[in-house]
Coordinates of C-alpha atoms and ligand atoms in Angstrom, one line a residue:
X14 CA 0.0 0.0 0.0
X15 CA 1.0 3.8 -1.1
X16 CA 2.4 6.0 2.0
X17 CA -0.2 8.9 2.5
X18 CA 0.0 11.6 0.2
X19 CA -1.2 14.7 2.4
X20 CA 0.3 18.4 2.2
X21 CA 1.7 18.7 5.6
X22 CA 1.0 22.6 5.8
X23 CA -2.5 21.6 5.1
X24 CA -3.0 20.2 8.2
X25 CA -4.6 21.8 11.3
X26 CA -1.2 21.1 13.3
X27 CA 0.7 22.8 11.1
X28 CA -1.2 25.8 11.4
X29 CA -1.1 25.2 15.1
X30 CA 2.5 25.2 14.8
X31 CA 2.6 28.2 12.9
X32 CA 1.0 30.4 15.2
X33 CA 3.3 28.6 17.8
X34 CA 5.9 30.1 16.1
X35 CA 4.8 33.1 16.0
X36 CA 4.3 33.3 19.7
X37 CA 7.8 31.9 20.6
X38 CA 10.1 33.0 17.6
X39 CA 11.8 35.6 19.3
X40 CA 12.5 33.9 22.6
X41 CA 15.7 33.4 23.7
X42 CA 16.7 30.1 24.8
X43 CA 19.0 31.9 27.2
X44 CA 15.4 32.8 28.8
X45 CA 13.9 29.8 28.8
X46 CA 17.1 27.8 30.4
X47 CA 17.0 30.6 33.1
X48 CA 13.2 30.3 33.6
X49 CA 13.5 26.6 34.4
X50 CA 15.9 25.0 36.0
X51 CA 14.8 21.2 34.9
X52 CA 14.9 22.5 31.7
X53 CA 17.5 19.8 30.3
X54 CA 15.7 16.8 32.2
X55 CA 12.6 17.6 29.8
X56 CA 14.4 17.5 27.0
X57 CA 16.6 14.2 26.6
X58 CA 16.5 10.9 25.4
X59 CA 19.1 8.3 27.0
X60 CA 18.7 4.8 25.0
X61 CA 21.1 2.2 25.5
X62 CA 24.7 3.5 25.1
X63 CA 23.2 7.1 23.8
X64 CA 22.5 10.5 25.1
X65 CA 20.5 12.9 23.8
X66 CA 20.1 16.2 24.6
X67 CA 18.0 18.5 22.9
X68 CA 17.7 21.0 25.6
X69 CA 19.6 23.5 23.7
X70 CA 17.1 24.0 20.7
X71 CA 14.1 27.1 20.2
X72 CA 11.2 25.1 21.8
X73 CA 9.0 24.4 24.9
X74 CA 7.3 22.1 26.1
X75 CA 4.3 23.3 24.0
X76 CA 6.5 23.0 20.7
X77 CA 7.3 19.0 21.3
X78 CA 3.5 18.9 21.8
X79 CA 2.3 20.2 18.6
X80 CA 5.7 18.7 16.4
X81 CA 4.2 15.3 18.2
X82 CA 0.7 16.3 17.3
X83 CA 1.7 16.9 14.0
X84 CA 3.6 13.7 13.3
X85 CA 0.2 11.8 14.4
X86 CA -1.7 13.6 12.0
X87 CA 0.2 13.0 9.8
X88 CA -0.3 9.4 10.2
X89 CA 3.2 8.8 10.7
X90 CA 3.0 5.7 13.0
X91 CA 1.2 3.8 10.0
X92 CA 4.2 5.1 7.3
X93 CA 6.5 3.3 9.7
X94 CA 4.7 1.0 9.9
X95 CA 4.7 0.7 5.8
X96 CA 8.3 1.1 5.5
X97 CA 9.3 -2.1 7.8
X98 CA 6.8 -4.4 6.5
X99 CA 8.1 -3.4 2.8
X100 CA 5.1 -1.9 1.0
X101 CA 5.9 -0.2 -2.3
X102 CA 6.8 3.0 -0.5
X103 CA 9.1 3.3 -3.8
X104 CA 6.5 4.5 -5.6
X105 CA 8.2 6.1 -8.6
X106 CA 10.4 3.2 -9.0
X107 CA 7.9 0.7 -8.3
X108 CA 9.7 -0.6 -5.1
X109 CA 10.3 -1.8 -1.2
X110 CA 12.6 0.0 0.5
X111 CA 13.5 -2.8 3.2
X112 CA 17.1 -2.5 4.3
X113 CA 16.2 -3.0 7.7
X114 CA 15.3 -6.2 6.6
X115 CA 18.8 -6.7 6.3
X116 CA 19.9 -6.5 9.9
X117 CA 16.3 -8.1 11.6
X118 CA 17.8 -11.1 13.9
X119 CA 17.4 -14.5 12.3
X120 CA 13.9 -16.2 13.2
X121 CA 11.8 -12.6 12.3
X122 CA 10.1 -12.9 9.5
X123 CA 10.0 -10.1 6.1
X124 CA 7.3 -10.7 4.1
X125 CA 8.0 -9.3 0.4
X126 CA 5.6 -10.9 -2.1
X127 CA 4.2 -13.1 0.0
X128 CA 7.5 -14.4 0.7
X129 CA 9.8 -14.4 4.0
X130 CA 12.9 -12.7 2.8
X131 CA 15.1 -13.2 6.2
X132 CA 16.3 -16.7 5.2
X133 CA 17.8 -15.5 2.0
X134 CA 19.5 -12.4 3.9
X135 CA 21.1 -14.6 5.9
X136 CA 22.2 -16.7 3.1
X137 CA 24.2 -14.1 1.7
X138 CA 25.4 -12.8 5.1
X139 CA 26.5 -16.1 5.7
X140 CA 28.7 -16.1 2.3
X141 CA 29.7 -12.8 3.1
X142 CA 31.1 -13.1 6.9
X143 CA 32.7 -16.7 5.6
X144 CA 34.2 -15.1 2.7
X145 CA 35.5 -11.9 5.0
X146 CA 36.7 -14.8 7.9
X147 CA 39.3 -17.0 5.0
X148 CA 40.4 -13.8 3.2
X149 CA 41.8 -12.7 6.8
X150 CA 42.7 -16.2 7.6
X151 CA 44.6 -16.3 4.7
X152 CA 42.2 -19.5 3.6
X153 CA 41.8 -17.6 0.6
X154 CA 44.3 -17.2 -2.0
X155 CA 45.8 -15.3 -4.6
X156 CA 46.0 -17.1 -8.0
X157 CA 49.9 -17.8 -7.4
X158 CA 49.5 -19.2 -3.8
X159 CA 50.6 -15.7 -2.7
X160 CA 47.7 -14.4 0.9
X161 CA 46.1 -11.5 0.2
X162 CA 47.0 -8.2 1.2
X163 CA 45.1 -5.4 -0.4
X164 CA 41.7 -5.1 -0.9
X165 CA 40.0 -2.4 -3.7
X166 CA 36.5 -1.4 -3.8
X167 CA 35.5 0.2 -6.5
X168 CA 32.1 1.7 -6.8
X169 CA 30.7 5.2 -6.3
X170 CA 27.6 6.9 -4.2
X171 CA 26.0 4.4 -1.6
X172 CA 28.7 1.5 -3.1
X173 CA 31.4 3.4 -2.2
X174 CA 30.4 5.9 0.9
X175 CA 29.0 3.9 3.2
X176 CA 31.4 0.4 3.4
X177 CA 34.5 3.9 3.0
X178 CA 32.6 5.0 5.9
X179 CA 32.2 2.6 8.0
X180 CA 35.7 0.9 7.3
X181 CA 37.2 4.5 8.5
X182 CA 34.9 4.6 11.4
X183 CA 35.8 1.2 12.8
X184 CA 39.4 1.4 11.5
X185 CA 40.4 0.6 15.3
X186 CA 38.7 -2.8 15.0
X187 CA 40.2 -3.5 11.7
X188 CA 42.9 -6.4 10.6
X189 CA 46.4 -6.5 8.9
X190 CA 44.4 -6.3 5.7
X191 CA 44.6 -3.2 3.8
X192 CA 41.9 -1.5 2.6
X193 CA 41.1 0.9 -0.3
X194 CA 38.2 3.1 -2.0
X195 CA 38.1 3.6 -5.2
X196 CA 35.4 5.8 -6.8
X197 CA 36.5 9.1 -9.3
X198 CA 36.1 8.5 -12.8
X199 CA 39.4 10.9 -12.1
X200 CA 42.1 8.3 -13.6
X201 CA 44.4 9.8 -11.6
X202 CA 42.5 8.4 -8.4
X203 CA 42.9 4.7 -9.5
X204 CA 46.4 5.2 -11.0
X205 CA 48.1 6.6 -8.0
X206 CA 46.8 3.5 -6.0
X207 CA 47.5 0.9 -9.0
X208 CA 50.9 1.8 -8.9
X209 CA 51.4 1.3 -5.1
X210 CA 49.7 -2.2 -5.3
X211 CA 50.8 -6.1 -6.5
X212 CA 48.1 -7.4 -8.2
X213 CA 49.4 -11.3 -7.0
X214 CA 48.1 -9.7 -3.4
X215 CA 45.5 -7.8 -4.3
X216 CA 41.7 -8.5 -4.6
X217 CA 38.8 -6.2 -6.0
X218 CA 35.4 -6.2 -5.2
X219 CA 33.3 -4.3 -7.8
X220 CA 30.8 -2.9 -6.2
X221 CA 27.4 -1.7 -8.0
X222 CA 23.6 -2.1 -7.6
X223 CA 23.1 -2.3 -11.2
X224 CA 26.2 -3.2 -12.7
X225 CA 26.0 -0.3 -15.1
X226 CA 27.2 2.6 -13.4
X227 CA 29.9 4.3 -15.6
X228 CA 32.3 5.2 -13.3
X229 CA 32.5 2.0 -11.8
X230 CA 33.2 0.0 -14.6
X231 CA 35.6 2.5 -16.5
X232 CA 37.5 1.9 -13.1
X233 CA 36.8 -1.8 -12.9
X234 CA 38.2 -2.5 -16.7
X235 CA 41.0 0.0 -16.2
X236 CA 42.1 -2.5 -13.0
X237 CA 41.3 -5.1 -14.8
X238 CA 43.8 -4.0 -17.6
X239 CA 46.3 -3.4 -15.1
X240 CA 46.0 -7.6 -13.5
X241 CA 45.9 -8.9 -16.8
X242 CA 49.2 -6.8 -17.8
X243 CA 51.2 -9.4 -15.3
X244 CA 49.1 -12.3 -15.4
X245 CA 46.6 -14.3 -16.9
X246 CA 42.9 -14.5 -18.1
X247 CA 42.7 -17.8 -16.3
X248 CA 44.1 -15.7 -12.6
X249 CA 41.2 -13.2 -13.0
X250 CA 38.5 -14.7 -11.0
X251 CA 40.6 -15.2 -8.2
X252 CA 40.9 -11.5 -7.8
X253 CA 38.4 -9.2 -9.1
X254 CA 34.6 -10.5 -6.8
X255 CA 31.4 -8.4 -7.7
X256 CA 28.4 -7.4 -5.6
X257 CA 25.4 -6.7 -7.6
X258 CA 21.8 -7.4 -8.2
X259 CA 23.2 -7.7 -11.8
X260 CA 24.5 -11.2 -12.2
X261 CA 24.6 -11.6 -15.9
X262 CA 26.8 -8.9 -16.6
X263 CA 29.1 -9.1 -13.4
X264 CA 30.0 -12.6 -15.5
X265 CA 30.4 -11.1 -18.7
X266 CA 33.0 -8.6 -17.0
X267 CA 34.9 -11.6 -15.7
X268 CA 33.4 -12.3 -12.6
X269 CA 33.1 -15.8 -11.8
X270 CA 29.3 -16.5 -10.2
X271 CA 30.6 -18.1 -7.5
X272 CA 32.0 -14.8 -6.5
X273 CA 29.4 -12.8 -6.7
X274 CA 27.5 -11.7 -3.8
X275 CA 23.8 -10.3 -4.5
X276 CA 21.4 -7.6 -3.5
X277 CA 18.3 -7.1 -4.3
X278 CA 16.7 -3.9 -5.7
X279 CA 14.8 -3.4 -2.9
X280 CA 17.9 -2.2 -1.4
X281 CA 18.4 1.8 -2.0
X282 CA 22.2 2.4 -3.2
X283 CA 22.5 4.9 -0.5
X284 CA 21.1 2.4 2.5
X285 CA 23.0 -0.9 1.0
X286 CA 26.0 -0.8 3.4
X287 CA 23.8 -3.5 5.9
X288 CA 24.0 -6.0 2.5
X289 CA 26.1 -7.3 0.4
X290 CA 27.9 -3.4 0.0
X291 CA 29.2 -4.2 3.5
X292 CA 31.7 -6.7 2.0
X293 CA 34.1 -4.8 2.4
X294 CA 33.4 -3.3 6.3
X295 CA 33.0 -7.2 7.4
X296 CA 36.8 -8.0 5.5
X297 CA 38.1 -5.0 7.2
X298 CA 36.7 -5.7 10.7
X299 CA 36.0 -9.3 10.8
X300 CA 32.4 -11.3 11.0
X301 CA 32.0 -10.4 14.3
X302 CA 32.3 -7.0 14.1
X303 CA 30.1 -6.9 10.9
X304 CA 27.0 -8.9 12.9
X305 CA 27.7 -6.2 16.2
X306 CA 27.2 -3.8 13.6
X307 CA 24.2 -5.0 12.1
X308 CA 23.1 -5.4 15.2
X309 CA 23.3 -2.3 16.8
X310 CA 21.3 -1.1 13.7
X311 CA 18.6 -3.7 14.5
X312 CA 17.8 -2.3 18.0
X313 CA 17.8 1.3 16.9
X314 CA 15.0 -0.1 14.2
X315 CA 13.1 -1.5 17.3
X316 CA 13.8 1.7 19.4
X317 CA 12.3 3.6 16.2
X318 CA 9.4 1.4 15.4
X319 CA 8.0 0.9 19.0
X320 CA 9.4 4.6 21.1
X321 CA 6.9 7.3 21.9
X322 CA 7.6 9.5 19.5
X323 CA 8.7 12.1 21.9
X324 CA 11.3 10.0 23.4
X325 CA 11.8 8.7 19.8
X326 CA 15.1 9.8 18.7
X327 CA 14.9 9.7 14.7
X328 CA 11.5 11.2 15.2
X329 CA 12.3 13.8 17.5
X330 CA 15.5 14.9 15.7
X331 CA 13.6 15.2 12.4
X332 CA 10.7 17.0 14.1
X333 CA 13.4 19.6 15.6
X334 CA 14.9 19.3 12.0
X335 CA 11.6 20.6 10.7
X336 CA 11.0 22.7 12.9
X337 CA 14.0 24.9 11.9
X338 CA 13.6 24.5 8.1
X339 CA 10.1 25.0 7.6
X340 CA 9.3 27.8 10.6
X341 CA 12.5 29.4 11.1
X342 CA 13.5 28.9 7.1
X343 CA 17.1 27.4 8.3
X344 CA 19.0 25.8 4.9
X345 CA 21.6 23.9 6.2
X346 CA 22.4 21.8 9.2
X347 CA 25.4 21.0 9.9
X348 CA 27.2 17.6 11.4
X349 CA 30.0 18.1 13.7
X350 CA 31.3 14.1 15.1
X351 CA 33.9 14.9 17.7
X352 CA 35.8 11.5 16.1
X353 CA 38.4 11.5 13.6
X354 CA 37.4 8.3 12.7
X355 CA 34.1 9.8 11.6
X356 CA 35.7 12.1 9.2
X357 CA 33.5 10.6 6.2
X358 CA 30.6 10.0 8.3
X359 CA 29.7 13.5 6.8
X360 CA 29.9 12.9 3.0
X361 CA 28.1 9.7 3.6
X362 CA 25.0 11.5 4.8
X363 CA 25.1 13.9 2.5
X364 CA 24.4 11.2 -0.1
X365 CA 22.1 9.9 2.3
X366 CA 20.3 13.0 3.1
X367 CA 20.3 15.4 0.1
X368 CA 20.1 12.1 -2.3
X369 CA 16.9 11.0 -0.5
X370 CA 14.6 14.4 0.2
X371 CA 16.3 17.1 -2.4
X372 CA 12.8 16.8 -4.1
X373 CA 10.5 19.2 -4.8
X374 CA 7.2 17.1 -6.4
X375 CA 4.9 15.7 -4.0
X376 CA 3.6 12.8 -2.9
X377 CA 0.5 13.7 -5.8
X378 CA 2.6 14.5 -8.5
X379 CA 2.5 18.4 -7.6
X380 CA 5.2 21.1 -7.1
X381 CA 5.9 21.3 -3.2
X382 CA 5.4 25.2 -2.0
X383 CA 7.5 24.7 1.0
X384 CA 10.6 24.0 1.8
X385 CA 12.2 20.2 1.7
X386 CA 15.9 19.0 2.2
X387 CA 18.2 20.3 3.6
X388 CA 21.6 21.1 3.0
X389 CA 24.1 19.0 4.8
X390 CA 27.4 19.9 6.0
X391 CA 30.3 19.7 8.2
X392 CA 33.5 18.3 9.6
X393 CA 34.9 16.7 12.6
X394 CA 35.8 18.9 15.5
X395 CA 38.3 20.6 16.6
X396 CA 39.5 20.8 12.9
X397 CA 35.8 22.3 12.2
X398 CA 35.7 24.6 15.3
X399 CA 39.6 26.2 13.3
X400 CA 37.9 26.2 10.0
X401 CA 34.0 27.1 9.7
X402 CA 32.4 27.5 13.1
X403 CA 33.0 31.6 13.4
X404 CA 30.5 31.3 10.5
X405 CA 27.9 29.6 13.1
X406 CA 28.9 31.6 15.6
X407 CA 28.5 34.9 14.5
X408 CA 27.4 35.0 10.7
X409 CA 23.8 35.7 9.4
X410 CA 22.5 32.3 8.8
X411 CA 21.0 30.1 11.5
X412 CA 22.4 26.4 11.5
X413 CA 20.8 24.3 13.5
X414 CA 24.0 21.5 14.4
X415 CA 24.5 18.2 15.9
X416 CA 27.4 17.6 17.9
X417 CA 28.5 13.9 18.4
X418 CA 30.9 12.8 20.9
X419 CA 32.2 9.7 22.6
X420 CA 32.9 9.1 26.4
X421 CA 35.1 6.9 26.2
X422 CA 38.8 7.2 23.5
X423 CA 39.7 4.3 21.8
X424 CA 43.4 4.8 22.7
X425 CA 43.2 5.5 25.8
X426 CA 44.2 8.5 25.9
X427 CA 42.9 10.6 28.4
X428 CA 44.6 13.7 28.7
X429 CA 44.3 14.0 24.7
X430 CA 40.2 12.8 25.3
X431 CA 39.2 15.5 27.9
X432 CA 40.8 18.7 25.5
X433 CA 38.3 17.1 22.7
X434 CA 35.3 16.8 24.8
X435 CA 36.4 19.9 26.6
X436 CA 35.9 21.9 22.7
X437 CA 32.3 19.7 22.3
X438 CA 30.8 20.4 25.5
X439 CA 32.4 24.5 25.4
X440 CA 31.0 24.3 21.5
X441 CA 26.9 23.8 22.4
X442 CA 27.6 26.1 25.5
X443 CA 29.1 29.2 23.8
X444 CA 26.3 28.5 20.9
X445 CA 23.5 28.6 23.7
X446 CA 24.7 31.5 25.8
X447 CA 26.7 34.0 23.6
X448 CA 28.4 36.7 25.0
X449 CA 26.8 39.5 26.8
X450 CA 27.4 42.9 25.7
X451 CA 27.6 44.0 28.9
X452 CA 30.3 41.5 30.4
X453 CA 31.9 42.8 27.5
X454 CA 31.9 46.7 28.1
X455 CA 33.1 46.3 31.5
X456 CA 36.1 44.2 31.0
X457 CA 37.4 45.9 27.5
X458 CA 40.2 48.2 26.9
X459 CA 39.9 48.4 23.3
X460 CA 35.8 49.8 23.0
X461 CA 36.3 49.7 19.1
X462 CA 35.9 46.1 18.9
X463 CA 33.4 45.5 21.8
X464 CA 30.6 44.8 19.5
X465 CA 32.8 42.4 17.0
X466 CA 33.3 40.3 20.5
X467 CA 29.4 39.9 20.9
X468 CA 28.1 36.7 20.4
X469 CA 24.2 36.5 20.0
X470 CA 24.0 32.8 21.5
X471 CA 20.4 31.5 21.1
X472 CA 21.9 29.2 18.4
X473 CA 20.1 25.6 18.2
X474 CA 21.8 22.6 18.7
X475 CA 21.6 18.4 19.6
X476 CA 24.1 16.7 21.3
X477 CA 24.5 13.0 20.9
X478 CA 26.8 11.5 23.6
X479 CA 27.6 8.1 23.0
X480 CA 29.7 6.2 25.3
X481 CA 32.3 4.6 22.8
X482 CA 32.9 4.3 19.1
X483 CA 31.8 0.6 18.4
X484 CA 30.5 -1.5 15.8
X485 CA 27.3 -1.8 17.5
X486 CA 27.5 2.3 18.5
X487 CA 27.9 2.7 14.5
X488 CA 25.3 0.7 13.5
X489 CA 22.8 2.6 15.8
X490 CA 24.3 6.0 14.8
X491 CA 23.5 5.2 11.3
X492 CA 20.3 3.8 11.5
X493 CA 19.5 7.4 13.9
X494 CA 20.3 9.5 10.3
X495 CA 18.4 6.5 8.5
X496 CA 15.2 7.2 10.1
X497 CA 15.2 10.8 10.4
X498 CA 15.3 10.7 6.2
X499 CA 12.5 8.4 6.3
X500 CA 11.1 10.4 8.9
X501 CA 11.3 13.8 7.2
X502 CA 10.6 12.4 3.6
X503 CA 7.7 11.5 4.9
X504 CA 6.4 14.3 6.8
X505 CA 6.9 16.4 3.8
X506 CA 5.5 14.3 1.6
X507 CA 7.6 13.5 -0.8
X508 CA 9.6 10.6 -2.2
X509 CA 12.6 9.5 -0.5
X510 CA 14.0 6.6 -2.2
X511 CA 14.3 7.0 -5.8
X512 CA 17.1 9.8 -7.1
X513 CA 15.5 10.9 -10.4
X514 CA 17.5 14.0 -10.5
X515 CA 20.9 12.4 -10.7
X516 CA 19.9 11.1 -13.6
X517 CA 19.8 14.1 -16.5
X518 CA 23.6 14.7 -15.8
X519 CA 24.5 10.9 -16.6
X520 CA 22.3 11.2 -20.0
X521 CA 24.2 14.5 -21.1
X522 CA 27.8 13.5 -20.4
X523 CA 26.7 9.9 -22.9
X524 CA 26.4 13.0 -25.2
X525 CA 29.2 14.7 -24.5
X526 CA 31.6 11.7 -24.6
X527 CA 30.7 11.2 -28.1
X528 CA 30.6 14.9 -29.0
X529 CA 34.3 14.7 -27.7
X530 CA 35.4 11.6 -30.1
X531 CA 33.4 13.4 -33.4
X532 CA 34.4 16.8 -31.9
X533 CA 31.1 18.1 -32.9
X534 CA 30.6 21.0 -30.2
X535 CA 27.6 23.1 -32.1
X536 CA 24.7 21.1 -30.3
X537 CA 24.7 22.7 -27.0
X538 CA 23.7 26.2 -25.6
X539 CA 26.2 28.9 -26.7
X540 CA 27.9 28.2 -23.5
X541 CA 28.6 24.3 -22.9
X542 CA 29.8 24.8 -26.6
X543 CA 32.8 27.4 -26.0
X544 CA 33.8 25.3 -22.8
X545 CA 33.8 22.1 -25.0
X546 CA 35.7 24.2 -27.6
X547 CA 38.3 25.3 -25.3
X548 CA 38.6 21.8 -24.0
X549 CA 39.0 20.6 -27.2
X550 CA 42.0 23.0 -28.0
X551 CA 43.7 22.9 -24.6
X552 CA 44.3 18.7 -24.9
X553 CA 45.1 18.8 -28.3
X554 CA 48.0 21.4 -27.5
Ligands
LIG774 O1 24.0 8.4 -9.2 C1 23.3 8.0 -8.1 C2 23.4 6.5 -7.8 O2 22.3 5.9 -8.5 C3 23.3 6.3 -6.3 O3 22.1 6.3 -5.8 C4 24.0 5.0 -6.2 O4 24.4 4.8 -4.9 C5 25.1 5.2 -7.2 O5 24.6 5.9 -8.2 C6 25.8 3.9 -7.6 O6 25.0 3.0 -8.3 P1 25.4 1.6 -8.5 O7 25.6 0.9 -7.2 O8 24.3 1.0 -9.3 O9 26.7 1.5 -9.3

């Protein structure tokens, strides 16, 4: 059955919330911490190894009321409810969009089609943790007896970002194998790692939903070129595995079908890392690791699909999410992991995110006349807090952000440990309270720049404390930003999981590739022309 296709701002709650906003838009949080001193108890969510506190954002009590009130009349317990038992919520594309299928605990049934779908997942999951456990064993072998050592995945978007992700994340849990991303079309991407690698030790795993993806296979055949310039046609299947819902031409590429892992297509590129995509994350980390992870993703699904929605946290953090783009028109938010090991955990939900709700054509087929997805952005602090964050501090724009931080270092390093989470906790503070003017007059010498020192404060933000980095910790983490899409997609009433928009660009660069071999530059506006012109007599020279 189809999701519900109602105009949220249609709704009586949405008016409700818009003369909420009215009342409250110009109160200071500062105010409304001072006024009440339980303030933070109200607003926090602690679940499992998580904390959540969303004290620090533009609302009351009343405001988690009518966001609440909202989501329920919105019907959005029966959406979730539609999106784990796989209806064709895909409606564009025809499809179930059941990756949480993919980490449900053995013994729960999926129904898709009629048919339980849990028994196959673990099939494959099976393949894929034995595969991952003789590769590290060494079981596994290179076609001249020779263990592995390197491992390539090539693919792009959600066959590249989330297993790069997640490898990086967990890259304290990881093995002696060596891990590596390829993605650009760039040449110079693949060839600076080709030349650093020996391809009797290395294995890739070409990674692509549909087996058709340009990128991908440009880079696929140009490693391919490179193994068969020291060995053999007969060595290749040792060394170049596939995952794919595209059997039939993984094989013609070389592939033998023994070493092809699939997916199904009611896996969305940008939610695959929990399938067969996560070949890569259960080499680097082990099994073990991989199921923890899965795991940990599982209970956030159950937290999700059975939590009040105002101790929900996917629901609440796309509420507040919202809350800010729709009343207070914010653009961006912006993601700030207090772990250098989440460096990537931004560009991943980017794809995520903007990939999934940039739409502006409802749920009927019409134009949207409000605002939609957000922009998503960021960087791991403190290098963020040196770079960008004056901009948050003190520039025009609001930007609602999400601070995540760990208890606990993976090192053990303590002294290191307490500056970090000295900079997150001194980050949400000096966003909340500003800087008084008046502190400021009395204690400055130079009165010129007293009102360049004033910070506004009042500026929204989450704070997810997590005790440690783990795989279980990341799985959870990720299914958090999972939901909220859904979440949000949902809400606003448009389609989440299809990426129609991606698709113009690949049709137009066909045309331009061919345009480049008949040099025939005269069939585009007057400006792609002179740049294909000037392309055209800059490599010739
Ligand atoms: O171009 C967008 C996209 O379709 C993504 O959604 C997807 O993750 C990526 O391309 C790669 O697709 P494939 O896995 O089929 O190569």
């Amino acid at each position: 059955m189809a999701l519900l296709a109602q105009n949220p701002t249609e709704t009586a709650s949405w008016k409700a919330l818009q003369n909420h906003f009215e009342e409250i838009k110009l109160q200071k949080m500062q105010n409304l911490f001072a006024d009440d001193e339980h303030r933070a108890e109200k607003f926090q969510i602690e679940w499992q190894d998580f904390f959540v506190d969303f004290s620090k954002n533009r609302i009351t009590g009343k405001t988690v009321k009518l966001l609440v009130d909202f989501a329920n009349e919105m019907n959005l317990a029966g959406g979730i409810k539609k999106y784990f038992d796989g209806d064709l919520i895909n409606q564009t594309e025809n499809r179930s969009v059941l990756h949480t299928a993919l980490r449900a605990p053995r013994g729960k049934s999926v129904l898709f089609e009629g048919l339980d779908i849990v028994p196959g997942i673990q099939e494959v999951k099976y393949r894929i943790k034995q595969f991952a456990s003789d590769l590290i064993s060494g079981n596994i072998k290179g076609y001249s007896g020779l263990e592995f050592t390197d491992i390539v995945n090539i693919g792009i978007g959600g066959s590249d970002l989330g297993p790069q992700m997640a490898v990086d994340a967990l890259h304290f849990y990881k093995n002696h194998l060596q891990m590596h991303f390829v993605s650009n079309i760039d040449g110079d991407h693949i060839h600076e790692l080709l030349s650093k690698l020996n391809p009797a030790t290395t294995l890739f795993i070409v990674v692509s939903k549909t087996f058709g993806t340009q990128e991908t296979l440009t880079n696929a055949t140009t490693a391919k070129d490179w193994f068969l310039e020291s060995t053999s046609v007969e060595a290749l299947p040792k060394h170049f595995v596939a995952v794919s819902t595209n059997e039939e031409a993984a094989m013609q590429f070389g592939v033998s079908q023994t070493n092809i892992f699939p997916m199904d297509n009611w896996v969305g590129g940008r939610f695959s890392l929990w399938s067969a995509v996560g070949l890569s994350i259960a080499i680097a980390v082990g099994p073990d690791n991989f199921e923890e992870f899965l795991e940990g993703a599982c209970e956030m699904d159950i937290h999700f699909a059975t939590t009040d929605f105002n101790q929900n946290i996917p629901v609440i953090l796309s509420l507040l999410s919202i809350w800010y783009n729709n009343f207070y028109g914010a653009e961006t938010e912006s993601i700030i992991p207090y772990s250098q090991y989440l460096d990537k955990f931004i560009p991943y939900l980017q794809q995520g995110i903007m990939e999934s709700n940039g739409k502006s054509i409802d749920r009927n087929g019409k134009s949207v006349e409000y605002q939609t997805g957000t922009i998503i952005w960021g960087g791991t602090g403190s290098n963020a807090q040196h770079a960008f964050f004056q901009l948050i501090h003190q520039g025009t724009k609001l930007i609602p952000v999400d601070f995540i931080g760990y208890s606990q270092p993976l090192h053990g390093n303590v002294e290191h440990h307490n500056i970090l989470m000295a900079n997150f906790f001194a980050q949400s503070e000096a966003l909340l309270n500003g800087r008084n003017l008046d502190d400021l007059k009395s204690s400055s010498e130079n009165w010129f720049a007293t009102p360049y020192k004033y910070f506004e404060g009042n500026k929204p933000t989450n704070t997810i404390l997590i005790k440690k980095l783990t795989p279980k910790s990341l799985g959870a983490l990720i299914a958090i930003y999972e939901h909220k899409i859904f979440v949000q997609g949902y809400l606003w009433n448009i389609f989440s999981f299809d990426q129609w928009g991606v698709e113009l660009g690949k049709e137009l660069a066909g045309n331009i590739l061919s345009d480049l071999e008949t040099r025939d530059f005269d069939n585009h506006d007057s400006s792609t022309s002179s740049l294909l012109k000037k392309f055209n007599s800059d490599r010739m020279s």
